[in-house]
Coordinates of C-alpha atoms in Angstrom, one line a residue:
M142 CA 86.9 -3.5 2.5
K143 CA 83.3 -2.7 3.0
R144 CA 81.6 -3.4 6.4
Q145 CA 79.1 -6.3 6.0
V146 CA 75.6 -6.6 7.3
S147 CA 72.7 -8.9 6.5
V148 CA 69.1 -7.5 6.5
A149 CA 65.8 -9.0 7.7
L150 CA 63.0 -7.1 5.9
G151 CA 59.6 -7.4 7.6
G152 CA 56.1 -7.6 6.3
G153 CA 53.7 -4.7 6.0
G154 CA 52.1 -4.4 2.6
T155 CA 52.5 -0.9 1.1
K156 CA 54.7 0.1 4.1
G157 CA 57.4 -2.1 2.4
Y158 CA 58.4 0.8 0.2
A159 CA 60.4 1.9 3.3
H160 CA 62.7 -1.1 2.7
I161 CA 64.0 0.6 -0.4
G162 CA 65.1 3.7 1.6
V163 CA 66.8 1.5 4.1
L164 CA 68.8 -0.3 1.4
E165 CA 69.7 3.0 -0.3
A166 CA 71.0 4.5 2.9
L167 CA 73.0 1.4 3.8
E168 CA 74.7 1.4 0.3
E169 CA 75.4 5.1 0.4
A170 CA 77.0 4.7 3.9
G171 CA 79.4 2.1 2.5
Y172 CA 77.8 -1.1 3.8
E173 CA 77.7 -4.3 1.9
V174 CA 74.5 -6.3 2.3
V175 CA 75.7 -9.8 2.0
A176 CA 72.4 -11.6 2.6
V177 CA 68.7 -10.7 2.6
S178 CA 65.8 -12.4 4.3
G179 CA 62.3 -11.2 3.9
T180 CA 58.7 -11.8 4.8
S181 CA 55.7 -10.6 2.7
A182 CA 56.5 -7.1 1.4
G183 CA 60.1 -7.7 2.6
A184 CA 60.2 -10.8 0.5
L185 CA 59.1 -8.9 -2.6
V186 CA 61.8 -6.2 -2.1
G187 CA 64.4 -8.7 -0.9
A188 CA 63.9 -10.9 -4.0
L189 CA 64.5 -8.0 -6.4
Y190 CA 67.5 -6.8 -4.4
A191 CA 69.1 -10.2 -4.2
A192 CA 68.6 -10.5 -8.0
G193 CA 70.8 -7.5 -8.5
Y194 CA 68.4 -4.7 -8.9
S195 CA 69.4 -1.4 -7.3
P196 CA 67.0 0.3 -4.8
S197 CA 66.0 2.9 -7.4
E198 CA 65.3 0.1 -9.9
I199 CA 63.2 -1.8 -7.3
L200 CA 61.1 1.3 -6.9
D201 CA 60.6 1.5 -10.7
W202 CA 59.5 -2.2 -10.8
L203 CA 57.0 -1.7 -7.9
Q204 CA 55.6 1.4 -9.5
S205 CA 55.2 -0.4 -12.9
V206 CA 52.3 -2.4 -11.5
D207 CA 49.1 -1.1 -12.9
P208 CA 47.0 -0.1 -9.8
R209 CA 43.8 -1.0 -11.8
H210 CA 44.8 -4.6 -11.9
I211 CA 47.1 -5.1 -8.9
F212 CA 44.5 -7.2 -7.1
D213 CA 43.0 -9.0 -10.1
R214 CA 42.3 -12.7 -9.5
G215 CA 43.4 -15.4 -11.9
S216 CA 41.1 -18.2 -13.1
G217 CA 43.1 -20.8 -11.2
D218 CA 43.4 -18.9 -7.9
R219 CA 42.3 -20.6 -4.7
P220 CA 39.5 -19.0 -2.6
S221 CA 40.4 -15.5 -1.6
I222 CA 38.9 -12.0 -1.5
L223 CA 41.5 -10.5 -3.7
G224 CA 44.2 -11.7 -6.1
M225 CA 47.8 -10.9 -6.8
Q226 CA 47.9 -10.9 -10.6
G227 CA 49.4 -7.5 -10.9
I228 CA 52.2 -8.3 -8.5
E229 CA 52.8 -11.7 -10.1
A230 CA 53.1 -10.2 -13.6
M231 CA 55.6 -7.7 -12.3
L232 CA 57.7 -10.4 -10.6
E233 CA 57.6 -12.6 -13.7
K234 CA 59.0 -9.7 -15.8
A235 CA 61.6 -8.8 -13.3
L236 CA 62.8 -12.3 -12.2
G237 CA 61.6 -14.6 -15.0
K238 CA 62.3 -18.2 -14.1
R239 CA 65.2 -17.3 -11.9
T240 CA 66.0 -19.7 -9.1
F241 CA 67.6 -19.0 -5.7
E242 CA 70.9 -20.5 -6.9
E243 CA 71.0 -17.8 -9.7
L244 CA 70.7 -14.8 -7.4
Q245 CA 73.6 -12.4 -6.8
R246 CA 73.4 -12.7 -3.0
P247 CA 71.9 -15.2 -0.6
F248 CA 68.2 -14.7 -0.1
G249 CA 65.4 -16.5 1.8
A250 CA 61.7 -15.9 2.1
V251 CA 59.4 -17.0 5.0
A252 CA 56.0 -18.6 4.5
V253 CA 53.7 -20.7 6.5
D254 CA 52.2 -24.1 5.5
I255 CA 48.5 -23.6 6.4
L256 CA 48.0 -27.4 6.4
S257 CA 50.6 -28.3 9.0
S258 CA 51.1 -24.9 10.7
H259 CA 54.8 -25.2 10.1
T260 CA 57.0 -22.2 9.2
V261 CA 58.8 -22.7 5.9
F262 CA 62.1 -21.1 5.0
L263 CA 62.1 -21.0 1.2
R264 CA 65.7 -21.3 -0.2
G265 CA 65.3 -23.2 -3.4
G266 CA 63.1 -23.2 -6.5
P267 CA 61.6 -20.2 -8.4
V268 CA 62.2 -16.9 -6.6
A269 CA 59.1 -15.1 -7.9
R270 CA 56.8 -17.9 -6.6
A271 CA 58.5 -17.9 -3.2
A272 CA 58.0 -14.1 -2.9
L273 CA 54.3 -14.6 -3.8
A274 CA 53.9 -17.3 -1.3
S275 CA 55.4 -15.2 1.5
S276 CA 53.0 -12.4 0.6
A277 CA 49.7 -14.4 0.5
I278 CA 47.8 -12.9 3.4
P279 CA 45.4 -15.7 4.4
G280 CA 41.9 -15.2 3.2
I281 CA 42.7 -12.0 1.4
F282 CA 45.1 -13.4 -1.2
P283 CA 45.1 -16.9 -2.6
P284 CA 47.5 -19.5 -0.9
I285 CA 50.3 -20.8 -3.1
K286 CA 50.6 -24.6 -3.7
W287 CA 54.3 -25.7 -3.3
N288 CA 55.0 -29.4 -3.3
Q289 CA 53.1 -30.8 -0.3
W290 CA 52.6 -27.4 1.2
L291 CA 49.8 -24.8 0.9
L292 CA 51.7 -21.6 1.7
V293 CA 50.5 -18.3 3.1
D294 CA 52.0 -15.1 4.4
G295 CA 55.1 -15.7 6.6
G296 CA 54.0 -12.9 8.9
L297 CA 51.8 -15.3 10.8
T298 CA 54.8 -16.7 12.6
D299 CA 58.0 -14.7 11.6
N300 CA 57.2 -11.2 10.4
V301 CA 60.8 -10.0 10.7
P302 CA 63.0 -13.1 9.8
V303 CA 66.1 -12.5 11.9
R304 CA 66.8 -16.2 12.4
L305 CA 66.8 -16.8 8.6
A306 CA 69.1 -13.8 8.1
R307 CA 71.6 -15.4 10.5
L308 CA 71.3 -18.8 8.7
L309 CA 72.1 -17.1 5.4
A310 CA 75.2 -15.2 6.7
P311 CA 76.5 -16.7 10.0
G312 CA 78.5 -14.3 12.1
V313 CA 77.3 -11.2 10.2
P314 CA 75.4 -8.5 12.2
V315 CA 71.6 -8.4 11.4
V316 CA 69.8 -5.1 10.6
A317 CA 66.1 -5.9 11.2
V318 CA 63.5 -3.6 9.6
A319 CA 60.0 -3.8 11.3
L320 CA 57.3 -1.8 9.6
G321 CA 54.6 -0.1 11.6
I322 CA 54.6 -2.6 14.5
M323 CA 51.3 -1.2 15.8
P324 CA 48.6 0.4 13.7
P325 CA 47.7 4.0 14.8
T326 CA 45.0 4.5 17.4
L327 CA 41.5 5.1 16.0
A328 CA 38.6 6.8 17.8
C329 CA 36.1 4.9 15.6
F330 CA 35.7 3.4 12.2
Q331 CA 34.5 5.9 9.6
D332 CA 34.8 5.6 5.8
M333 CA 37.3 2.8 5.2
P334 CA 39.7 3.0 2.3
V335 CA 39.0 0.5 -0.5
P336 CA 42.0 -1.5 -1.6
I337 CA 40.9 -1.4 -5.3
H338 CA 41.6 1.4 -7.7
L339 CA 38.4 3.2 -8.7
N340 CA 38.2 6.3 -10.9
L341 CA 34.7 7.2 -9.7
R342 CA 35.0 8.8 -6.2
L343 CA 31.3 8.5 -5.5
L344 CA 31.3 4.8 -6.3
Q345 CA 34.4 4.3 -4.1
R346 CA 32.7 6.1 -1.2
I347 CA 29.6 4.0 -1.5
I348 CA 31.7 0.8 -1.5
S349 CA 33.8 2.0 1.4
R350 CA 30.6 2.2 3.5
L351 CA 29.3 -1.2 2.8
R352 CA 28.9 -3.6 5.7
Y353 CA 31.2 -6.2 4.1
T354 CA 33.8 -3.6 3.3
R355 CA 33.9 -2.5 6.9
A356 CA 34.0 -6.0 8.1
F357 CA 37.0 -6.7 5.7
H358 CA 38.9 -3.7 7.1
T359 CA 38.1 -4.7 10.7
F360 CA 39.7 -8.1 9.9
V361 CA 42.7 -6.4 8.4
R362 CA 43.2 -4.2 11.4
A363 CA 42.8 -7.1 13.8
A364 CA 45.5 -9.0 11.8
E365 CA 47.8 -5.9 12.0
V366 CA 47.3 -5.8 15.8
M367 CA 48.0 -9.5 16.2
T368 CA 51.0 -9.4 14.0
G369 CA 52.4 -6.4 15.8
H370 CA 52.3 -8.0 19.2
H371 CA 53.8 -11.2 17.8
T372 CA 56.6 -9.2 16.1
L373 CA 57.5 -7.5 19.3
L374 CA 57.8 -10.8 21.0
R375 CA 59.9 -12.3 18.3
L376 CA 62.3 -9.3 18.2
Q377 CA 62.8 -9.7 22.0
I378 CA 63.7 -13.4 21.5
D379 CA 65.7 -13.2 18.3
R380 CA 67.5 -10.0 19.3
P381 CA 69.0 -8.6 16.1
E382 CA 72.0 -6.3 16.4
V383 CA 70.1 -3.3 15.0
I384 CA 66.4 -2.7 14.9
L385 CA 65.0 -0.1 12.5
L386 CA 61.4 1.2 12.9
P387 CA 60.5 3.4 10.0
P388 CA 57.6 5.8 10.9
V389 CA 55.1 4.3 8.6
D390 CA 52.3 3.5 11.0
E391 CA 49.8 5.7 9.1
V392 CA 50.3 3.9 5.8
D393 CA 47.5 1.5 4.8
I394 CA 48.9 -1.9 4.1
L395 CA 46.7 -2.4 1.0
A396 CA 47.0 1.2 -0.3
T397 CA 48.2 2.0 -3.9
P398 CA 49.9 5.3 -3.4
K399 CA 50.5 7.5 -6.4
D400 CA 53.7 8.8 -4.8
P401 CA 55.5 6.3 -2.5
T402 CA 58.5 8.7 -2.1
P403 CA 57.5 9.7 1.5
I404 CA 57.4 6.0 2.5
V405 CA 60.9 5.4 0.9
A406 CA 62.2 8.6 2.6
A407 CA 61.0 7.2 6.0
G408 CA 63.2 4.2 5.6
R409 CA 66.1 6.3 4.5
K410 CA 65.7 8.7 7.4
V411 CA 65.5 6.1 10.1
T412 CA 68.6 4.3 8.7
E413 CA 70.7 7.5 8.5
A414 CA 69.7 8.2 12.1
S415 CA 70.9 4.8 13.2
L416 CA 74.3 4.7 11.3
E417 CA 76.2 5.1 14.6
D418 CA 74.4 2.0 16.0
I419 CA 75.1 0.1 12.8
A420 CA 78.8 1.0 12.9
K421 CA 79.1 -0.3 16.4
A422 CA 77.3 -3.5 15.4
T423 CA 79.8 -4.1 12.6
S424 CA 82.9 -3.4 14.7
W425 CA 84.9 -6.0 16.6
R426 CA 83.6 -4.5 19.8
R427 CA 80.1 -5.9 19.0
W428 CA 81.1 -9.1 20.8
L429 CA 81.3 -7.1 24.0
R430 CA 77.8 -5.6 23.6
R431 CA 74.4 -7.0 24.2
P432 CA 71.9 -6.6 21.3
P433 CA 69.5 -3.7 21.8
E434 CA 66.1 -4.2 23.3
I435 CA 63.1 -2.9 21.5
E436 CA 60.6 -0.5 23.2
M437 CA 57.3 -2.3 24.0
H438 CA 54.2 -0.5 22.7
H439 CA 50.7 -0.7 24.1
T440 CA 51.4 -3.8 26.2
I441 CA 53.9 -5.5 28.5
I442 CA 55.2 -8.8 27.2
E443 CA 57.3 -11.0 29.5
T444 CA 59.4 -13.6 27.9
R445 CA 62.5 -15.6 28.4
P446 CA 65.1 -16.5 25.8
P447 CA 65.0 -20.2 24.8
R448 CA 67.2 -22.5 26.7
T449 CA 70.4 -23.6 25.0

């Protein structure tokens, strides 16, 4: 009988390719992933995995998105800087009208209702739409209307959804994957990468130096810093049995890499290096051990677990 784990896949844009390597390494080590929770990029990968696609097939699906149209806006999109037409088209081809009940393993996506400020655990309805809602970075991508909610990226409140993973598979150890918790240190802002595919290098360089482009990337970096601190705090409170931190800090969250293999390899490598910890977490002796603490980066956060 295979050892069982559930996985909580965190948000991080392009860094999310690392989730594919994590899933590959877990499968090759003989683990059965019995449930998947995901936020943002983690929801995209998690939805495809829960639908029955293998890690290599997920990579093929993600690479099938035309980089020239990945951020196209639709005529009915709500106000935003960029759109998600490329990602939406890929999800529609891969998942069709599939609902959560039709998936091969339990899956849940995290989003935030921007109207009420409530965290929403999506566990019913169309899977593709749920993954889009979980990935809708506020202001950058259009929010998704869902019943009475107006949903945006779940990373605002729960970037690595450990609680949801435990709800999906009670009693099963959780392997949490946090992507680039803190962005790398910068000496200053220089030419900023443009999150749009342009064939003309000179035009791309001109756009990258525009005041509005730099303001946009300042906002993105501030959001990364804010999310990083919040993720650290949540991991301290939720205390998953295993925490994986793929070394993907240098990857731009809105990049469109020609070769994502190094990002996938980063997820595989950190998982293989943690197989001993995962084995301990899945043994009966786990009941005698305290879940690991995560190293705090750049700041000291003091918190107490919630009262029971």
